[in-house]
Amino acid sequence: MHSRVGTQPQYEVFADEFLDHAQHGLFNAHYDRPACLRLLGDVVGATVLDAACGPGLYAEELAKRGAHVMGFDQSPRMVELAQQRVPTGKFRIHDLANPLDWLDDQSIDVVLFALALEYVDDRIAALDELRRVLRPEGALVLSRQHPTGDWLRHGGNYFEARVIEETWSRGWQVRYWLTPLEQTCEELHKAGFLIERLLEPRPEAEAAEIDQEKYERLNREPTGFLAIRAVPNPHRPLVTG
């Protein structure tokens, strides 16, 4: 049993495989990305920070929709892939365990934080930094594994936050946090956010052509992801320096 995920870039060893998997795969292309993009809304002219950007698949779509994209990831190879995919974007290697000291206060219109919250040990500190760089009228869109699905798969005490290790279908070994939905909501609250919307998405119809069984299961069971749109709490003034 581990008490921390740590700061090693876990996806570095399978970054290219992940790009191949996520570009057109059911869970990423036809389930999570559409949900996140729906919550992001109109991004024309907006400065969007893609936190834990991976190989740049979300960033690519945001750039196509008219956003000015910045991004970071703890994996050097992921950053390289993202920059290749979105030449107009600005990407760098960075770990959310550290402050975003290269970004000014209230300099970002929208933050996207897709499927990476589980890999952060101090999530309140990370969310607090994301709030710091957001403009007062900005928004954070994050997605995470559905905690009910995590509990159904791993069992144990649903309300106990714990780190687990898992081997995914392609042999990828990952370590991440299992936390209840309540804890994610509390962490957002403590970081100064108000939850505006929460989605339990269903996959797009195209997903049925990839895997009919998974498509049907995700349409009836909370075993995939959820997505949240949160905004800075206007009653919690930003404290800096």
Short mmCIF file of N, CA and C in Angstrom, two decimals, residues 100-215:
data_model
loop_
_atom_site.label_atom_id
_atom_site.label_comp_id
_atom_site.label_asym_id
_atom_site.label_seq_id
_atom_site.Cartn_x
_atom_site.Cartn_y
_atom_site.Cartn_z
N LEU A 100 2.88 27.14 -10.33
CA LEU A 100 2.92 27.60 -11.72
C LEU A 100 3.59 28.98 -11.75
N ASP A 101 4.85 29.03 -11.34
CA ASP A 101 5.52 30.31 -11.14
C ASP A 101 5.86 31.01 -12.45
N TRP A 102 5.59 30.41 -13.56
CA TRP A 102 5.81 31.02 -14.87
C TRP A 102 4.54 31.65 -15.43
N LEU A 103 3.45 31.60 -14.63
CA LEU A 103 2.20 32.21 -15.05
C LEU A 103 1.80 33.30 -14.06
N ASP A 104 1.36 34.44 -14.57
CA ASP A 104 0.92 35.54 -13.72
C ASP A 104 -0.46 35.27 -13.13
N ASP A 105 -0.77 35.97 -12.05
CA ASP A 105 -2.10 35.91 -11.47
C ASP A 105 -3.14 36.33 -12.50
N GLN A 106 -4.26 35.61 -12.53
CA GLN A 106 -5.41 35.98 -13.34
C GLN A 106 -5.04 36.27 -14.80
N SER A 107 -4.24 35.37 -15.37
CA SER A 107 -3.78 35.56 -16.75
C SER A 107 -4.40 34.58 -17.73
N ILE A 108 -5.23 33.66 -17.25
CA ILE A 108 -5.78 32.58 -18.07
C ILE A 108 -7.31 32.68 -18.08
N ASP A 109 -7.91 32.49 -19.26
CA ASP A 109 -9.37 32.54 -19.36
C ASP A 109 -10.01 31.22 -18.92
N VAL A 110 -9.43 30.11 -19.35
CA VAL A 110 -10.01 28.79 -19.07
C VAL A 110 -8.89 27.81 -18.80
N VAL A 111 -9.10 26.94 -17.82
CA VAL A 111 -8.17 25.84 -17.55
C VAL A 111 -8.88 24.53 -17.83
N LEU A 112 -8.22 23.66 -18.60
CA LEU A 112 -8.68 22.30 -18.80
C LEU A 112 -7.75 21.37 -18.02
N PHE A 113 -8.33 20.48 -17.23
CA PHE A 113 -7.56 19.56 -16.39
C PHE A 113 -8.21 18.19 -16.54
N ALA A 114 -7.87 17.51 -17.63
CA ALA A 114 -8.59 16.29 -18.01
C ALA A 114 -7.86 15.04 -17.55
N LEU A 115 -8.56 14.22 -16.78
CA LEU A 115 -8.11 12.89 -16.39
C LEU A 115 -6.70 12.87 -15.80
N ALA A 116 -6.44 13.81 -14.93
CA ALA A 116 -5.11 13.87 -14.30
C ALA A 116 -5.18 14.17 -12.81
N LEU A 117 -6.33 14.55 -12.30
CA LEU A 117 -6.46 14.87 -10.88
C LEU A 117 -5.99 13.72 -10.00
N GLU A 118 -6.24 12.49 -10.45
CA GLU A 118 -5.94 11.30 -9.65
C GLU A 118 -4.45 11.09 -9.42
N TYR A 119 -3.63 11.76 -10.22
CA TYR A 119 -2.18 11.54 -10.14
C TYR A 119 -1.47 12.59 -9.28
N VAL A 120 -2.25 13.49 -8.68
CA VAL A 120 -1.69 14.58 -7.89
C VAL A 120 -1.87 14.27 -6.41
N ASP A 121 -0.79 14.35 -5.65
CA ASP A 121 -0.88 14.06 -4.21
C ASP A 121 -1.51 15.21 -3.43
N ASP A 122 -1.05 16.43 -3.64
CA ASP A 122 -1.62 17.60 -2.96
C ASP A 122 -2.56 18.29 -3.94
N ARG A 123 -3.77 17.79 -4.01
CA ARG A 123 -4.71 18.30 -5.00
C ARG A 123 -5.21 19.69 -4.65
N ILE A 124 -5.36 20.01 -3.38
CA ILE A 124 -5.83 21.34 -3.00
C ILE A 124 -4.81 22.40 -3.43
N ALA A 125 -3.53 22.13 -3.19
CA ALA A 125 -2.49 23.09 -3.59
C ALA A 125 -2.48 23.26 -5.11
N ALA A 126 -2.63 22.17 -5.84
CA ALA A 126 -2.64 22.25 -7.30
C ALA A 126 -3.86 23.03 -7.80
N LEU A 127 -5.02 22.74 -7.24
CA LEU A 127 -6.23 23.45 -7.64
C LEU A 127 -6.15 24.92 -7.24
N ASP A 128 -5.54 25.20 -6.12
CA ASP A 128 -5.36 26.58 -5.69
C ASP A 128 -4.51 27.36 -6.70
N GLU A 129 -3.47 26.73 -7.24
CA GLU A 129 -2.65 27.37 -8.25
C GLU A 129 -3.45 27.60 -9.54
N LEU A 130 -4.27 26.62 -9.91
CA LEU A 130 -5.08 26.80 -11.11
C LEU A 130 -6.07 27.94 -10.92
N ARG A 131 -6.59 28.07 -9.73
CA ARG A 131 -7.49 29.19 -9.46
C ARG A 131 -6.72 30.52 -9.50
N ARG A 132 -5.51 30.53 -8.98
CA ARG A 132 -4.72 31.76 -8.97
C ARG A 132 -4.52 32.33 -10.37
N VAL A 133 -4.26 31.45 -11.33
CA VAL A 133 -3.97 31.94 -12.69
C VAL A 133 -5.23 32.24 -13.49
N LEU A 134 -6.40 31.83 -12.98
CA LEU A 134 -7.65 32.09 -13.69
C LEU A 134 -8.13 33.52 -13.48
N ARG A 135 -8.65 34.11 -14.54
CA ARG A 135 -9.32 35.40 -14.41
C ARG A 135 -10.61 35.21 -13.61
N PRO A 136 -11.09 36.26 -12.94
CA PRO A 136 -12.29 36.13 -12.10
C PRO A 136 -13.50 35.57 -12.83
N GLU A 137 -13.61 35.88 -14.13
CA GLU A 137 -14.75 35.37 -14.90
C GLU A 137 -14.42 34.07 -15.63
N GLY A 138 -13.27 33.49 -15.32
CA GLY A 138 -12.84 32.26 -15.99
C GLY A 138 -13.49 31.01 -15.43
N ALA A 139 -13.02 29.86 -15.92
CA ALA A 139 -13.60 28.59 -15.50
C ALA A 139 -12.55 27.49 -15.58
N LEU A 140 -12.72 26.51 -14.72
CA LEU A 140 -11.92 25.29 -14.72
C LEU A 140 -12.82 24.14 -15.14
N VAL A 141 -12.38 23.38 -16.13
CA VAL A 141 -13.08 22.16 -16.52
C VAL A 141 -12.15 20.99 -16.22
N LEU A 142 -12.61 20.10 -15.36
CA LEU A 142 -11.79 18.92 -15.05
C LEU A 142 -12.62 17.67 -15.22
N SER A 143 -11.93 16.60 -15.56
CA SER A 143 -12.58 15.29 -15.58
C SER A 143 -11.75 14.33 -14.76
N ARG A 144 -12.40 13.31 -14.26
CA ARG A 144 -11.73 12.31 -13.45
C ARG A 144 -12.45 10.98 -13.63
N GLN A 145 -11.82 9.91 -13.20
CA GLN A 145 -12.50 8.62 -13.21
C GLN A 145 -13.70 8.68 -12.27
N HIS A 146 -14.77 8.05 -12.67
CA HIS A 146 -15.97 8.09 -11.84
C HIS A 146 -15.71 7.31 -10.55
N PRO A 147 -15.88 7.95 -9.39
CA PRO A 147 -15.55 7.27 -8.13
C PRO A 147 -16.41 6.04 -7.86
N THR A 148 -17.63 6.03 -8.37
CA THR A 148 -18.45 4.84 -8.20
C THR A 148 -17.88 3.68 -8.99
N GLY A 149 -17.44 3.96 -10.21
CA GLY A 149 -16.80 2.92 -11.00
C GLY A 149 -15.53 2.41 -10.35
N ASP A 150 -14.74 3.33 -9.77
CA ASP A 150 -13.53 2.91 -9.05
C ASP A 150 -13.88 1.95 -7.93
N TRP A 151 -14.91 2.30 -7.18
CA TRP A 151 -15.31 1.47 -6.02
C TRP A 151 -15.84 0.11 -6.48
N LEU A 152 -16.63 0.09 -7.54
CA LEU A 152 -17.14 -1.18 -8.05
C LEU A 152 -16.00 -2.09 -8.52
N ARG A 153 -14.96 -1.48 -9.05
CA ARG A 153 -13.84 -2.26 -9.57
C ARG A 153 -12.90 -2.72 -8.47
N HIS A 154 -12.65 -1.86 -7.48
CA HIS A 154 -11.63 -2.16 -6.48
C HIS A 154 -12.19 -2.57 -5.12
N GLY A 155 -13.47 -2.26 -4.85
CA GLY A 155 -14.06 -2.63 -3.57
C GLY A 155 -13.48 -1.84 -2.41
N GLY A 156 -13.63 -2.37 -1.22
CA GLY A 156 -13.14 -1.68 -0.04
C GLY A 156 -14.09 -0.57 0.39
N ASN A 157 -13.56 0.33 1.18
CA ASN A 157 -14.34 1.44 1.73
C ASN A 157 -14.40 2.57 0.71
N TYR A 158 -15.58 2.84 0.18
CA TYR A 158 -15.73 3.89 -0.82
C TYR A 158 -15.21 5.22 -0.33
N PHE A 159 -15.40 5.52 0.95
CA PHE A 159 -15.06 6.83 1.48
C PHE A 159 -13.60 6.95 1.89
N GLU A 160 -12.84 5.90 1.79
CA GLU A 160 -11.43 5.94 2.17
C GLU A 160 -10.57 6.34 0.97
N ALA A 161 -9.92 7.49 1.07
CA ALA A 161 -8.99 7.91 0.02
C ALA A 161 -7.73 7.07 0.13
N ARG A 162 -7.31 6.48 -0.98
CA ARG A 162 -6.14 5.62 -0.94
C ARG A 162 -5.48 5.57 -2.32
N VAL A 163 -4.20 5.23 -2.33
CA VAL A 163 -3.45 5.09 -3.57
C VAL A 163 -3.43 3.62 -3.97
N ILE A 164 -3.72 3.34 -5.22
CA ILE A 164 -3.70 1.97 -5.70
C ILE A 164 -2.79 1.87 -6.92
N GLU A 165 -2.33 0.67 -7.18
CA GLU A 165 -1.59 0.37 -8.40
C GLU A 165 -2.44 -0.55 -9.26
N GLU A 166 -2.40 -0.32 -10.56
CA GLU A 166 -3.26 -1.07 -11.47
C GLU A 166 -2.50 -1.28 -12.78
N THR A 167 -2.72 -2.41 -13.41
CA THR A 167 -2.17 -2.67 -14.73
C THR A 167 -3.31 -2.63 -15.73
N TRP A 168 -3.23 -1.71 -16.68
CA TRP A 168 -4.29 -1.56 -17.67
C TRP A 168 -4.12 -2.56 -18.81
N SER A 169 -5.10 -2.59 -19.70
CA SER A 169 -5.20 -3.67 -20.69
C SER A 169 -3.98 -3.78 -21.60
N ARG A 170 -3.28 -2.69 -21.83
CA ARG A 170 -2.10 -2.74 -22.69
C ARG A 170 -0.83 -3.02 -21.90
N GLY A 171 -0.98 -3.38 -20.64
CA GLY A 171 0.18 -3.66 -19.81
C GLY A 171 0.76 -2.43 -19.15
N TRP A 172 0.09 -1.28 -19.28
CA TRP A 172 0.58 -0.05 -18.66
C TRP A 172 0.35 -0.12 -17.16
N GLN A 173 1.38 0.12 -16.40
CA GLN A 173 1.28 0.12 -14.94
C GLN A 173 1.13 1.55 -14.45
N VAL A 174 0.09 1.81 -13.67
CA VAL A 174 -0.18 3.15 -13.19
C VAL A 174 -0.50 3.12 -11.69
N ARG A 175 -0.20 4.23 -11.06
CA ARG A 175 -0.50 4.42 -9.63
C ARG A 175 -1.29 5.71 -9.51
N TYR A 176 -2.42 5.67 -8.81
CA TYR A 176 -3.25 6.86 -8.71
C TYR A 176 -4.15 6.80 -7.47
N TRP A 177 -4.77 7.93 -7.18
CA TRP A 177 -5.65 8.04 -6.01
C TRP A 177 -7.08 7.59 -6.32
N LEU A 178 -7.65 6.85 -5.40
CA LEU A 178 -9.09 6.62 -5.37
C LEU A 178 -9.66 7.56 -4.30
N THR A 179 -10.59 8.41 -4.69
CA THR A 179 -11.23 9.31 -3.73
C THR A 179 -12.72 9.39 -4.02
N PRO A 180 -13.55 9.56 -3.00
CA PRO A 180 -14.99 9.70 -3.22
C PRO A 180 -15.31 11.04 -3.87
N LEU A 181 -16.47 11.12 -4.47
CA LEU A 181 -16.91 12.35 -5.12
C LEU A 181 -16.95 13.50 -4.12
N GLU A 182 -17.40 13.23 -2.92
CA GLU A 182 -17.46 14.26 -1.88
C GLU A 182 -16.10 14.93 -1.68
N GLN A 183 -15.04 14.14 -1.71
CA GLN A 183 -13.71 14.70 -1.48
C GLN A 183 -13.29 15.61 -2.62
N THR A 184 -13.58 15.22 -3.85
CA THR A 184 -13.27 16.09 -4.97
C THR A 184 -14.02 17.42 -4.85
N CYS A 185 -15.28 17.37 -4.46
CA CYS A 185 -16.06 18.59 -4.28
C CYS A 185 -15.48 19.45 -3.17
N GLU A 186 -15.06 18.83 -2.07
CA GLU A 186 -14.47 19.57 -0.96
C GLU A 186 -13.14 20.18 -1.34
N GLU A 187 -12.35 19.45 -2.13
CA GLU A 187 -11.06 19.99 -2.56
C GLU A 187 -11.25 21.21 -3.45
N LEU A 188 -12.23 21.17 -4.33
CA LEU A 188 -12.54 22.34 -5.14
C LEU A 188 -12.99 23.50 -4.27
N HIS A 189 -13.82 23.22 -3.29
CA HIS A 189 -14.31 24.25 -2.37
C HIS A 189 -13.16 24.90 -1.62
N LYS A 190 -12.26 24.09 -1.09
CA LYS A 190 -11.14 24.62 -0.31
C LYS A 190 -10.17 25.43 -1.17
N ALA A 191 -10.12 25.11 -2.46
CA ALA A 191 -9.26 25.86 -3.38
C ALA A 191 -9.94 27.12 -3.91
N GLY A 192 -11.17 27.38 -3.48
CA GLY A 192 -11.84 28.61 -3.87
C GLY A 192 -12.68 28.53 -5.13
N PHE A 193 -13.21 27.35 -5.42
CA PHE A 193 -14.06 27.18 -6.60
C PHE A 193 -15.50 26.91 -6.20
N LEU A 194 -16.41 27.28 -7.08
CA LEU A 194 -17.82 26.89 -7.00
C LEU A 194 -18.12 25.97 -8.17
N ILE A 195 -18.76 24.85 -7.90
CA ILE A 195 -19.12 23.92 -8.97
C ILE A 195 -20.35 24.45 -9.70
N GLU A 196 -20.20 24.67 -10.98
CA GLU A 196 -21.28 25.20 -11.81
C GLU A 196 -22.08 24.08 -12.46
N ARG A 197 -21.36 23.06 -12.96
CA ARG A 197 -22.03 21.92 -13.60
C ARG A 197 -21.24 20.66 -13.32
N LEU A 198 -21.93 19.54 -13.27
CA LEU A 198 -21.30 18.23 -13.16
C LEU A 198 -21.99 17.30 -14.14
N LEU A 199 -21.21 16.67 -14.99
CA LEU A 199 -21.75 15.76 -16.00
C LEU A 199 -21.30 14.33 -15.71
N GLU A 200 -22.22 13.40 -15.86
CA GLU A 200 -21.89 11.98 -15.93
C GLU A 200 -22.13 11.59 -17.39
N PRO A 201 -21.15 11.78 -18.25
CA PRO A 201 -21.39 11.69 -19.69
C PRO A 201 -21.72 10.29 -20.18
N ARG A 202 -22.38 10.24 -21.31
CA ARG A 202 -22.59 8.99 -22.05
C ARG A 202 -21.75 9.08 -23.31
N PRO A 203 -21.29 7.96 -23.80
CA PRO A 203 -20.46 7.99 -25.00
C PRO A 203 -21.25 8.40 -26.23
N GLU A 204 -20.53 8.96 -27.20
CA GLU A 204 -21.16 9.30 -28.47
C GLU A 204 -21.55 8.04 -29.22
N ALA A 205 -22.48 8.17 -30.15
CA ALA A 205 -22.98 7.01 -30.89
C ALA A 205 -21.88 6.28 -31.63
N GLU A 206 -20.84 7.02 -32.08
CA GLU A 206 -19.74 6.39 -32.81
C GLU A 206 -19.01 5.35 -31.98
N ALA A 207 -19.11 5.48 -30.67
CA ALA A 207 -18.42 4.53 -29.79
C ALA A 207 -18.95 3.12 -29.94
N ALA A 208 -20.20 2.99 -30.33
CA ALA A 208 -20.79 1.66 -30.51
C ALA A 208 -20.10 0.89 -31.62
N GLU A 209 -19.56 1.61 -32.60
CA GLU A 209 -18.87 0.95 -33.71
C GLU A 209 -17.51 0.40 -33.28
N ILE A 210 -16.97 0.96 -32.18
CA ILE A 210 -15.68 0.50 -31.67
C ILE A 210 -15.87 -0.69 -30.74
N ASP A 211 -16.82 -0.57 -29.81
CA ASP A 211 -17.06 -1.65 -28.85
C ASP A 211 -18.49 -1.53 -28.36
N GLN A 212 -19.37 -2.34 -28.90
CA GLN A 212 -20.79 -2.28 -28.57
C GLN A 212 -21.05 -2.55 -27.09
N GLU A 213 -20.33 -3.53 -26.54
CA GLU A 213 -20.55 -3.89 -25.13
C GLU A 213 -20.18 -2.75 -24.19
N LYS A 214 -19.03 -2.12 -24.44
CA LYS A 214 -18.61 -1.00 -23.59
C LYS A 214 -19.54 0.19 -23.77
N TYR A 215 -19.95 0.42 -25.00
CA TYR A 215 -20.89 1.51 -25.28
C TYR A 215 -22.18 1.33 -24.48
#
